[in-house]
Short mmCIF file of C-alpha atoms in Angstrom, two decimals:
data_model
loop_
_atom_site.label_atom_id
_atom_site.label_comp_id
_atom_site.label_asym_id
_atom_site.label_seq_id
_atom_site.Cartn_x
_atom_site.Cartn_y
_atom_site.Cartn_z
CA UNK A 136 -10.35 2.15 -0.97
CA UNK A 137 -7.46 2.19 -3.37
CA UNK A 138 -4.30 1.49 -2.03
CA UNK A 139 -1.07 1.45 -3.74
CA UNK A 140 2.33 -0.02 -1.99
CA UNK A 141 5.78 -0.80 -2.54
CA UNK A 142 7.84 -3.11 -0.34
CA UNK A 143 11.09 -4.12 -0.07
CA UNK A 144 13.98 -6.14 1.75
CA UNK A 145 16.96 -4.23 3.30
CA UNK A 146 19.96 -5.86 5.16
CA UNK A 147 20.90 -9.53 5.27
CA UNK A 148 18.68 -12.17 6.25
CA UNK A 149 18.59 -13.20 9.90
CA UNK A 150 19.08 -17.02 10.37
CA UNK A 151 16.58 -18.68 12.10
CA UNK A 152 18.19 -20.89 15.07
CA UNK A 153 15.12 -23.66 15.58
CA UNK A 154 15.31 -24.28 12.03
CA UNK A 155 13.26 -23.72 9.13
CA UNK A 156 9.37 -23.51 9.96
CA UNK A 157 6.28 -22.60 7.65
CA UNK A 158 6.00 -18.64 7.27
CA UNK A 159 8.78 -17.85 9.42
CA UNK A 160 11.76 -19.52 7.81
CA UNK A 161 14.35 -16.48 7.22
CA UNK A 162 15.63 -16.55 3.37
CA UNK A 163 19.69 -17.33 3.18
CA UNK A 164 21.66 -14.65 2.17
CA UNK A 165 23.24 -16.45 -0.72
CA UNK A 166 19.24 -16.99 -1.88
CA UNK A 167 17.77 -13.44 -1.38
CA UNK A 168 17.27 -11.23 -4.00
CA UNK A 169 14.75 -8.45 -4.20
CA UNK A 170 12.90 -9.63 -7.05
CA UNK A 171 12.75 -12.96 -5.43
CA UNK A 172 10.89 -10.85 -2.18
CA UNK A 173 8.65 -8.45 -4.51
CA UNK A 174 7.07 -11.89 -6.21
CA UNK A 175 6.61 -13.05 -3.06
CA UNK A 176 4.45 -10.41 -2.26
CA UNK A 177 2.92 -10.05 -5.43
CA UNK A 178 1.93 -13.67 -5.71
CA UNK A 179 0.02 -12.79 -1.98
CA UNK A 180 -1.77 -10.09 -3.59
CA UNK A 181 -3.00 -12.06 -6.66
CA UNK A 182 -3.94 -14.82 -4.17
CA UNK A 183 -5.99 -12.55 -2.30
CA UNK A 184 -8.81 -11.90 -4.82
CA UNK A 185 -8.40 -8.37 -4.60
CA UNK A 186 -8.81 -6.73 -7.31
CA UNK A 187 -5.21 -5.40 -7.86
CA UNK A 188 -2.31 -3.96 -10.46
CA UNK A 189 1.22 -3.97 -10.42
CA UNK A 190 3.43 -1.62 -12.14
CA UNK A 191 7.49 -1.36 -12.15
CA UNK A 192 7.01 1.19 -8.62
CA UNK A 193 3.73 -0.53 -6.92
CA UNK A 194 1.48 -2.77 -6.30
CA UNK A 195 -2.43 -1.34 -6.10
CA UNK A 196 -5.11 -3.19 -4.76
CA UNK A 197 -8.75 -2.23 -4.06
CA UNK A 198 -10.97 -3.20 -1.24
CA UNK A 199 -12.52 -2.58 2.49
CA UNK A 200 -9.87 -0.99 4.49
CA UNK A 201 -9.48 -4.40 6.85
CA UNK A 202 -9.03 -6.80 3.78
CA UNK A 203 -6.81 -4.24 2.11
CA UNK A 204 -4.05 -3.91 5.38
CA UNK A 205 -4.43 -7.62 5.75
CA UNK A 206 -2.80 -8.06 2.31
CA UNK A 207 -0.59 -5.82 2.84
CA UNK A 208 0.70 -6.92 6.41
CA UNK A 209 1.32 -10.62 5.09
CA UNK A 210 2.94 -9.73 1.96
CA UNK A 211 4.95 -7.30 4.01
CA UNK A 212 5.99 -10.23 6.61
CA UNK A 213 6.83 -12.66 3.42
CA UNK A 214 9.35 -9.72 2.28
CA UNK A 215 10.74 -9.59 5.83
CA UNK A 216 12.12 -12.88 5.46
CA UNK A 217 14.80 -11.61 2.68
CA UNK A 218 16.52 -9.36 5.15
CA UNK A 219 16.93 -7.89 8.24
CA UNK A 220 14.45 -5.05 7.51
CA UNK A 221 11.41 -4.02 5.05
CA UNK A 222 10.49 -0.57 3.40
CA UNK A 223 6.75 -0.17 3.03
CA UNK A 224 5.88 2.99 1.05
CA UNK A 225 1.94 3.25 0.96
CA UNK A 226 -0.50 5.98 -0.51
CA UNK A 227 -4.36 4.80 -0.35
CA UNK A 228 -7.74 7.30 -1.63
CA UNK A 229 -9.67 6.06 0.69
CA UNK A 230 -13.31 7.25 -0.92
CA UNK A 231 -16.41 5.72 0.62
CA UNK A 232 -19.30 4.20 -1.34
CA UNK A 233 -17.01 3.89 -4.46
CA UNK A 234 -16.08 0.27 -6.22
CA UNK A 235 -14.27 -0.21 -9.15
CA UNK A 236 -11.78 2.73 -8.95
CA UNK A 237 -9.21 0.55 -9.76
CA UNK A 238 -10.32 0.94 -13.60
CA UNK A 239 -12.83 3.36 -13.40
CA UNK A 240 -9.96 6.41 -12.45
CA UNK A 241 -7.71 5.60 -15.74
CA UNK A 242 -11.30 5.26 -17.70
CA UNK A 243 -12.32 8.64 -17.05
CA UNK A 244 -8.87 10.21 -17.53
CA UNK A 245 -8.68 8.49 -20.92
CA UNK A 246 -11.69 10.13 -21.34
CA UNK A 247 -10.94 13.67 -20.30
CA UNK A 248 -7.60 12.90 -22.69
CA UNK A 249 -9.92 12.06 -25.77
CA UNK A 250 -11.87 15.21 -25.11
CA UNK A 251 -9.15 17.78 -24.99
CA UNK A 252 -7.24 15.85 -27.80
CA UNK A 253 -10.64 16.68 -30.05
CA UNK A 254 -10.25 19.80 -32.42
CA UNK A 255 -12.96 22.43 -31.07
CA UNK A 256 -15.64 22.87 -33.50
CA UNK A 257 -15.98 26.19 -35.01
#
């Protein structure tokens, strides 16, 4: 399965009242910035071992359909903590028996693009 997603912090920050505690601590307002969020996420991602690409718009990572939601529910829950609500935007191919898609799409429309680039021999 290939699954691409974007995610992103709306809203201000809520403050935590207990105080600050591991995974759950909400991000001050005067800290938050998107970028700050989308790192966060990406750097849960890279951790993963998934193989995986980011790109200005999304994130795409490729795996079994468990490990890929698990990524993306815990880098989605890091991004929560920059405001008061997250945007997910996902689109997956989910194609079984395939590995390596991640690669192997963009090979074989390089491809295709070399071969119709190619003056036809007459």
């Amino acid at each position: 399965m290939l699954l691409a997603f974007s995610v992103a912090p709306s809203g201000r920050p809520a403050r935590t009242a207990d105080g600050p505690e591991a995974g759950s601590r909400a991000i001050a307002s005067d800290e938050a910035s998107v970028h700050d969020a989308v790192a966060e996420a990406v750097r849960i991602v890279r951790e993963s071992g998934l193989p995986n690409h980011t790109d200005s718009m999304f994130t795409t990572i490729e795996g079994e359909w468990d490990e890929v939601f698990d990524v993306v529910k815990r880098a989605t829950e890091a991004v929560g903590r920059y405001g008061s609500r997250v945007s997910l935007v996902i689109k997956a191919d989910i194609r079984p028996g395939f590995t390596g898609e991640l690669t192997g799409k963009l090979d074989r429309l390089e491809e295709a693009i070399g071969d119709a680039s190619s003056p036809a021999a007459g």
